[in-house]
CSV table of C-alpha atoms and ligand atoms in Angstrom, one decimal:
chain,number,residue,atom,x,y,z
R,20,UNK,CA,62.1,-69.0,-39.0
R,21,UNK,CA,63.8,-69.1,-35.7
R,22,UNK,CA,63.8,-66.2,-32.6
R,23,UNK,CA,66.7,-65.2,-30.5
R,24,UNK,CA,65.2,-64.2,-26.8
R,25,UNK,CA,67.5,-61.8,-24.8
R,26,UNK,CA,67.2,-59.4,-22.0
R,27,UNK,CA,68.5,-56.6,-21.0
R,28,UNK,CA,68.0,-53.7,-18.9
R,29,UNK,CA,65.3,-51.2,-19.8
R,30,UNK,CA,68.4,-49.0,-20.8
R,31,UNK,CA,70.2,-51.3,-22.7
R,32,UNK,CA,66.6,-51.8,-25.0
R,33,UNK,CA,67.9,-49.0,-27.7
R,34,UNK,CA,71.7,-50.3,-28.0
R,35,UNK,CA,70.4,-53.7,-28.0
R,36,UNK,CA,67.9,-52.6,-30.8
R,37,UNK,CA,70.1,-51.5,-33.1
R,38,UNK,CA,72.8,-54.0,-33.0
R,39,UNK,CA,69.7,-56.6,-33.5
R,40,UNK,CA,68.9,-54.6,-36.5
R,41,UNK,CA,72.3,-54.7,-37.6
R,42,UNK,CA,72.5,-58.2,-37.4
R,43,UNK,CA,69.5,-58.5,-39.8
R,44,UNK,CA,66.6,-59.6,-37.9
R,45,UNK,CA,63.4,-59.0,-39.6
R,46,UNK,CA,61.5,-57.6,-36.6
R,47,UNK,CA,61.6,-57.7,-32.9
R,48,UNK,CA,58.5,-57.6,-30.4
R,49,UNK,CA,59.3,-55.9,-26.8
R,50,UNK,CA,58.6,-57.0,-23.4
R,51,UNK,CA,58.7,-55.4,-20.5
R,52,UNK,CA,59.5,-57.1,-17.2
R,53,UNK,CA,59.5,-56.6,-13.7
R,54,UNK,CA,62.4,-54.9,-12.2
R,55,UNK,CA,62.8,-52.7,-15.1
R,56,UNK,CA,63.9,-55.0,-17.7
R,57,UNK,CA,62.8,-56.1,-20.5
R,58,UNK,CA,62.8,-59.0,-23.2
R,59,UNK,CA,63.6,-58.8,-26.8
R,60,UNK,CA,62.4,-61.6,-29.6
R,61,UNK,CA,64.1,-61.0,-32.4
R,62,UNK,CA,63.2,-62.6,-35.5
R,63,UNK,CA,65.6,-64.2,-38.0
R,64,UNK,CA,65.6,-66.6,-41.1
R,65,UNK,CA,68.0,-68.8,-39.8
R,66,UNK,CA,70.5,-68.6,-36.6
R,67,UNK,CA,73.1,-66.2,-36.7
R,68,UNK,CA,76.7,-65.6,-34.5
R,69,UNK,CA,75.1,-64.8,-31.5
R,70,UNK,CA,78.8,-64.0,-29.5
R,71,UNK,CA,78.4,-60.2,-29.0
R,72,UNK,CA,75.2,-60.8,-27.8
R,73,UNK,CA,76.6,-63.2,-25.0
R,74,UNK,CA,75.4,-61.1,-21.8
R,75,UNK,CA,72.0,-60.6,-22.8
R,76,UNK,CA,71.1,-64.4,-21.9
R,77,UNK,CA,70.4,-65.6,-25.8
R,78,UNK,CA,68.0,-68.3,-26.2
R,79,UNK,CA,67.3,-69.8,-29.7
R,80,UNK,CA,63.8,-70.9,-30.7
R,81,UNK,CA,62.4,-72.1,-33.6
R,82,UNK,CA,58.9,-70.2,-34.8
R,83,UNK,CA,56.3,-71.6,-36.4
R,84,UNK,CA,55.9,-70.6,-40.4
R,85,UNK,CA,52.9,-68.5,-40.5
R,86,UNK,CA,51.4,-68.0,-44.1
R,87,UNK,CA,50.0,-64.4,-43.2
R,88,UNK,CA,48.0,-64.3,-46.6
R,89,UNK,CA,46.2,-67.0,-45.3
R,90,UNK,CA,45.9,-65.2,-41.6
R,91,UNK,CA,44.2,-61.9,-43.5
R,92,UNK,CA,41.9,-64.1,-45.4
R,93,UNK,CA,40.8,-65.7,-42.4
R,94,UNK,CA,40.2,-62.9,-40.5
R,95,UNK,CA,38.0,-61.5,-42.7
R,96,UNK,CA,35.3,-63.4,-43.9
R,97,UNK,CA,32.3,-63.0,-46.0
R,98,UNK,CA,29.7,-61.1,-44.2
R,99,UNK,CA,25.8,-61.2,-44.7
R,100,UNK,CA,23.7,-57.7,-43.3
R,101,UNK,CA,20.3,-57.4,-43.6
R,102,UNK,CA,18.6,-59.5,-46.4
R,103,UNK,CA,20.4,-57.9,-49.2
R,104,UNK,CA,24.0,-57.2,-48.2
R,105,UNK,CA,27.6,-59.6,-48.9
R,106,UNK,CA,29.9,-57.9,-47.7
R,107,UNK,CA,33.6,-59.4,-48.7
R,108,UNK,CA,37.4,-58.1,-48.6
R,109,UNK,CA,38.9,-57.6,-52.4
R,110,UNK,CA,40.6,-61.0,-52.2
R,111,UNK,CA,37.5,-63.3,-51.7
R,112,UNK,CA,36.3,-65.2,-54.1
R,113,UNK,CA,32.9,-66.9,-52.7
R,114,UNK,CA,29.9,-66.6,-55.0
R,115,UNK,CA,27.5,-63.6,-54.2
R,116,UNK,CA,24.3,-65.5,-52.4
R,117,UNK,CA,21.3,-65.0,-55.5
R,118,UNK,CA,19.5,-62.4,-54.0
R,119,UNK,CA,21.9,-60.3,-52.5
R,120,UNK,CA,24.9,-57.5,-53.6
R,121,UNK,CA,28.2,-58.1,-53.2
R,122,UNK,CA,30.0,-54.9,-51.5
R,123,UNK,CA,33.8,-55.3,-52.1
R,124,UNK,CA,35.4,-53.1,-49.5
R,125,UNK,CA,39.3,-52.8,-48.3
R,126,UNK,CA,39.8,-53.3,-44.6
R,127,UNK,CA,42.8,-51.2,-44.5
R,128,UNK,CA,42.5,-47.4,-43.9
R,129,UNK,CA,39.1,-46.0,-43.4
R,130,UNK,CA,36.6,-46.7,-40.6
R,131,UNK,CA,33.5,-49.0,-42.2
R,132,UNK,CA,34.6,-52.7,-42.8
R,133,UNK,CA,30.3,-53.6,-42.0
R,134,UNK,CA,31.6,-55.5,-39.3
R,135,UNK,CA,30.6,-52.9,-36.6
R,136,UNK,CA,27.1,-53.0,-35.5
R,137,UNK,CA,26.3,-49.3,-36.5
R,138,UNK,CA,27.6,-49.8,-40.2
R,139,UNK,CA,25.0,-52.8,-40.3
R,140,UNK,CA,22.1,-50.6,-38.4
R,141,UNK,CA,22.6,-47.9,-42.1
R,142,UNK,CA,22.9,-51.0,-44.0
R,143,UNK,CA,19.5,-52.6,-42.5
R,144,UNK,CA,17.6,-49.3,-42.7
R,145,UNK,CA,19.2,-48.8,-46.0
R,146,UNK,CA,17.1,-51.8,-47.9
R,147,UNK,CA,14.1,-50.4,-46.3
R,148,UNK,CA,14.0,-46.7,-47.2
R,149,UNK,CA,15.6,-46.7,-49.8
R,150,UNK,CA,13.5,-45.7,-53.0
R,151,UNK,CA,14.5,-46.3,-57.2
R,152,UNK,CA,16.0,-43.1,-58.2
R,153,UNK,CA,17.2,-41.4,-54.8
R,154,UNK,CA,20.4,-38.7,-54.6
R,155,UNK,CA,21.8,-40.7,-51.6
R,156,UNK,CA,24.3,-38.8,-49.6
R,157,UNK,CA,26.9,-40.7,-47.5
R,158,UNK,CA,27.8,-38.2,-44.8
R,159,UNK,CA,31.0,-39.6,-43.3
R,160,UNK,CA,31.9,-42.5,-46.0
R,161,UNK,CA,35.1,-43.9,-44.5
R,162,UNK,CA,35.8,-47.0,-46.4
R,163,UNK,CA,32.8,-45.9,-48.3
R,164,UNK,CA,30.9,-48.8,-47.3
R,165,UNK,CA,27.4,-47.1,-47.3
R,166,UNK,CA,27.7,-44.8,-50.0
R,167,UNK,CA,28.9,-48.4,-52.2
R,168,UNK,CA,25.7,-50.0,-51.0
R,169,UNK,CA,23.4,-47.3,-52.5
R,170,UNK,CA,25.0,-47.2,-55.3
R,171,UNK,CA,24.6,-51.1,-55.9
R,172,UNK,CA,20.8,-50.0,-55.4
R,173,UNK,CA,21.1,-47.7,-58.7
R,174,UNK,CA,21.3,-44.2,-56.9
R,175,UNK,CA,23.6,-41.7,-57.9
R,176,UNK,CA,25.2,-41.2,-54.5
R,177,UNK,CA,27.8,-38.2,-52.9
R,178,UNK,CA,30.1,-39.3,-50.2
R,179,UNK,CA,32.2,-36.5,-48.3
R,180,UNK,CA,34.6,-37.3,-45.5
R,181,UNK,CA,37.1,-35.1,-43.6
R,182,UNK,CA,39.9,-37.6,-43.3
R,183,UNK,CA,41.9,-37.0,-46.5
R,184,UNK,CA,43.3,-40.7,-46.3
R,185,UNK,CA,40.2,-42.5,-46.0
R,186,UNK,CA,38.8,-41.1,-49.3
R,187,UNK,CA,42.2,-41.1,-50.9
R,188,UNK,CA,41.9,-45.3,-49.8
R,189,UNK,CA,38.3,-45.2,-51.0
R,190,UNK,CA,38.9,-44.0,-54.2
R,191,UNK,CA,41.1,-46.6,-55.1
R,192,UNK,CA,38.3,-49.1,-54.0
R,193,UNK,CA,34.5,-48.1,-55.0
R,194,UNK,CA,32.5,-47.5,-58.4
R,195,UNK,CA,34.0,-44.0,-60.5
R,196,UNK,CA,30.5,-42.5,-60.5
R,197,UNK,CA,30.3,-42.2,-57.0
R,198,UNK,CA,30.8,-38.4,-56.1
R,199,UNK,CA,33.8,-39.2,-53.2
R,200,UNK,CA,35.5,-36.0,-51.6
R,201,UNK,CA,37.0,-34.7,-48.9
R,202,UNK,CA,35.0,-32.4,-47.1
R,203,UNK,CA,31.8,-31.6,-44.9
R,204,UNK,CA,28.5,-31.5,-45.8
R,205,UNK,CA,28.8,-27.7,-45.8
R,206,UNK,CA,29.7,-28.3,-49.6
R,207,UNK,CA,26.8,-29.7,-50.5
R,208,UNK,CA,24.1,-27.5,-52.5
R,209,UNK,CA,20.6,-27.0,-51.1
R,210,UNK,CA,17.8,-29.4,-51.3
R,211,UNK,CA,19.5,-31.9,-53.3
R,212,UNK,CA,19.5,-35.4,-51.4
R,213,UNK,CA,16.8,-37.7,-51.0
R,214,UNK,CA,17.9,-40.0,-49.0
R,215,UNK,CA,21.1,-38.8,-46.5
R,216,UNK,CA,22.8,-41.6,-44.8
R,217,UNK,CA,25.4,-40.5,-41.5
R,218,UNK,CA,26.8,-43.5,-39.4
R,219,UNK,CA,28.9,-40.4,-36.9
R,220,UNK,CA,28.7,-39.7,-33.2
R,221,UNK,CA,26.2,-37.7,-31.3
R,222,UNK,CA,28.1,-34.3,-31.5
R,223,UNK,CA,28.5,-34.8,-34.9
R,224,UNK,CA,25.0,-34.9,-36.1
R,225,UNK,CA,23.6,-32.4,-33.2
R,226,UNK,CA,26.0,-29.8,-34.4
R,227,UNK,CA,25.0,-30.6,-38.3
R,228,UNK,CA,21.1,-31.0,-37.8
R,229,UNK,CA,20.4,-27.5,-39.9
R,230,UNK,CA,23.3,-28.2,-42.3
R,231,UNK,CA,21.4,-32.0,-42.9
R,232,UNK,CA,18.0,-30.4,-43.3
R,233,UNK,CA,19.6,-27.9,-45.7
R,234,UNK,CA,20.6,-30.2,-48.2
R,235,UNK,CA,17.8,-32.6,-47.8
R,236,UNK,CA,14.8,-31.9,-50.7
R,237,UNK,CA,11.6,-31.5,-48.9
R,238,UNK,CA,10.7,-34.8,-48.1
R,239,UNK,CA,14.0,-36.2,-47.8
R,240,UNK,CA,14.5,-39.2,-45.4
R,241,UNK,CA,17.8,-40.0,-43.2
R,242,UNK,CA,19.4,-42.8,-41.4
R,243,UNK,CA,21.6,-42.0,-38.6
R,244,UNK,CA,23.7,-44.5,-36.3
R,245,UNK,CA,26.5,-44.2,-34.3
R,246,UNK,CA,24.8,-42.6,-31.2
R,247,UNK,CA,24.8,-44.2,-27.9
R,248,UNK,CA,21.3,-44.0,-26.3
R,249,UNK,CA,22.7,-41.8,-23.5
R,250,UNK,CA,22.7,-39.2,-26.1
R,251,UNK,CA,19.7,-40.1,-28.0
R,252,UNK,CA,17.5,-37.0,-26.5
R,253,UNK,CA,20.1,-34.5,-27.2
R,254,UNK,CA,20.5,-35.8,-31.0
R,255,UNK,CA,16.6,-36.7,-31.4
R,256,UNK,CA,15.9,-32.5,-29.6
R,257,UNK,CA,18.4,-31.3,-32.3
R,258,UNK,CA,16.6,-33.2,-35.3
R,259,UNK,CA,13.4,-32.2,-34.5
R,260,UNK,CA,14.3,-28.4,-33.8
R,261,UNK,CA,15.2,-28.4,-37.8
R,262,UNK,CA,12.1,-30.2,-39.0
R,263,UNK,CA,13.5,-33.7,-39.3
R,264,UNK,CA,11.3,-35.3,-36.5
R,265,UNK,CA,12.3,-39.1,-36.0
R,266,UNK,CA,10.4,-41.9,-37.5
R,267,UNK,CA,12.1,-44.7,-35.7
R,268,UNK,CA,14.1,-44.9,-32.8
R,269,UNK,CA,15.8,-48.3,-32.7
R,270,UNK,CA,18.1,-49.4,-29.8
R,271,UNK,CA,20.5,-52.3,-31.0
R,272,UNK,CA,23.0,-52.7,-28.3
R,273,UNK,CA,24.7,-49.8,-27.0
R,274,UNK,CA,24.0,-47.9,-30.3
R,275,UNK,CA,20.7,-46.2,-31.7
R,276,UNK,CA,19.2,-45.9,-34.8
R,277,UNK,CA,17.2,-43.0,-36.1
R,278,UNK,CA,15.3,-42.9,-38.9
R,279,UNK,CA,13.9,-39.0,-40.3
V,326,LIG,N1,30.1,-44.5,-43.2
V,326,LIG,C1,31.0,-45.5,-42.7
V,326,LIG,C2,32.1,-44.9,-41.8
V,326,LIG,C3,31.5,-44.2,-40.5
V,326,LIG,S1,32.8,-43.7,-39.4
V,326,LIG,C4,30.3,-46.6,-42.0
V,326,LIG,O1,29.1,-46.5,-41.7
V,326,LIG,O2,30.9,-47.6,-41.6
V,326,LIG,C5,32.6,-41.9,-39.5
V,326,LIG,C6,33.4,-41.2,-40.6
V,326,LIG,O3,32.9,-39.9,-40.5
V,326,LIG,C7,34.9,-41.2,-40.3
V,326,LIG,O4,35.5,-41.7,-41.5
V,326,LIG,C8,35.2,-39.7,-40.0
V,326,LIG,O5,36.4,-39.3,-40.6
V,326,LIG,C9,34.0,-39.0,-40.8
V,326,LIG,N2,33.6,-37.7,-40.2
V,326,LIG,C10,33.6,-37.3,-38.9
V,326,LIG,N3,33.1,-36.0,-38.8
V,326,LIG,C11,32.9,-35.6,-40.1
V,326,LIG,C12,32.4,-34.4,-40.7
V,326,LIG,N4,32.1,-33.3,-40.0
V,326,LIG,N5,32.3,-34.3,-42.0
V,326,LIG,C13,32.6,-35.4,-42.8
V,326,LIG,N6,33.1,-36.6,-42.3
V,326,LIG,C14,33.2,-36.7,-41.0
């Protein structure tokens, strides 16, 4: 692979553009420069007649093959949570430790990869209060992360999300039986969760404290991250005004953990 570097003014960029594209380059990363100006890198198999580009300065460069497969792989490696979790992207092929479940999630479209810190605070809490037989509800799924860690524990599980593409890319990816949709939690019947899991921010869960304690059986737990502890009192006031008191308050970072 080799680069043609030109420049131009930040005027010329769109002409430029195009006849770059016409040329055939693969793809071309922008610069801007002092003076407005700017730099083009346009990417190409092999050289090509570089005359009608004479007054743009053209400099040829050879680039570096980059096996991009290999780049993803890399980038995502296997990832151990708690003392139960292995969390690894489609392609990987390491064994599952003995002892723990292997989640198999998509880093592509939907929020939840378990590399944040407040995917792994659920996760954690999750192996804890988690009980044989619980309706889990995953209350914000994204990737689906949470609701396919339940669901490895043996629970039938729900999982609602508003963002139509992140449970059309989570279908593709976790177990048939979980119920996936898109939607709130306002579609869920009354008292019918054991265990409700919701990794979403303060407003979030302040504004859907009654709809959370309608759906939960009596005696139904929750796990909630995703709140930064400036807000904790506001989300803790709104959980406890609709009979979910907190259990556990844990601050990990610059998130919180709350535990009903
Ligand atoms: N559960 C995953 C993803 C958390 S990100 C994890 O723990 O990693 C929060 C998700 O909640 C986003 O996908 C967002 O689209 C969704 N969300 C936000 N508000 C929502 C609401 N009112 N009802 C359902 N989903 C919501």
């Amino acid at each position: 692979m080799v680069s043609l570097n030109l420049q131009c003014s930040a005027e010329q960029k769109d002409t430029l553009l195009a006849a770059l594209w016409e040329a055939g380059t693969q793809g071309v990363t922008e610069i801007d420069l002092p003076g407005n100006r700017a730099e083009l890198r346009a990417f190409f198999e092999s050289a090509v007649d570089d005359a009608e580009f004479a007054e743009f300065m053209p400099r040829w460069a050879d680039e570096p093959e980059v096996d991009w497969a290999a780049e993803t792989r890399a980038a995502w490696p296997a990832l151990e949570v708690g003392t139960k979790w292995f969390v690894v992207p489609p392609w990987n092929e390491d064994a599952t430790p003995p002892g723990r479940l292997r989640l198999v999630i998509n880093p592509g479209v939907g929020f939840g990869t378990g590399r944040d810190l407040t995917t792994q605070l659920c996760l954690e809490a999750l192996e804890r209060e988690h009980r044989p037989g619980d309706r889990v509800l995953d209350f914000g799924t994204g990737s689906g992360i949470l609701a396919f860690a339940a669901h490895s524990l043996g629970s039938p599980v729900f999982a609602c999300d508003i963002d139509e593409e992140a449970v059309r890319a989570a279908k593709l990816d976790l177990p048939a039986e979980i119920g996936l949709f898109t939607g709130s939690i306002r579609s869920v019947k009354d008292q019918c969760i054991d265990l409700l899991l919701a990794n979403l921010n303060a407003e979030t869960i302040t504004n859907h404290a009654a709809e959370i304690r309608r759906v939960l059986k009596p005696g139904g737990r929750v796990i909630i991250s995703g709140v930064p502890p400036r807000h904790g009192e506001r989300v803790v006031k709104a959980l406890t005004a609709n009979r979910l008191p907190p259990r556990e308050t844990v601050e990990a970072g610059i998130w919180l953990r709350i535990v009903c």
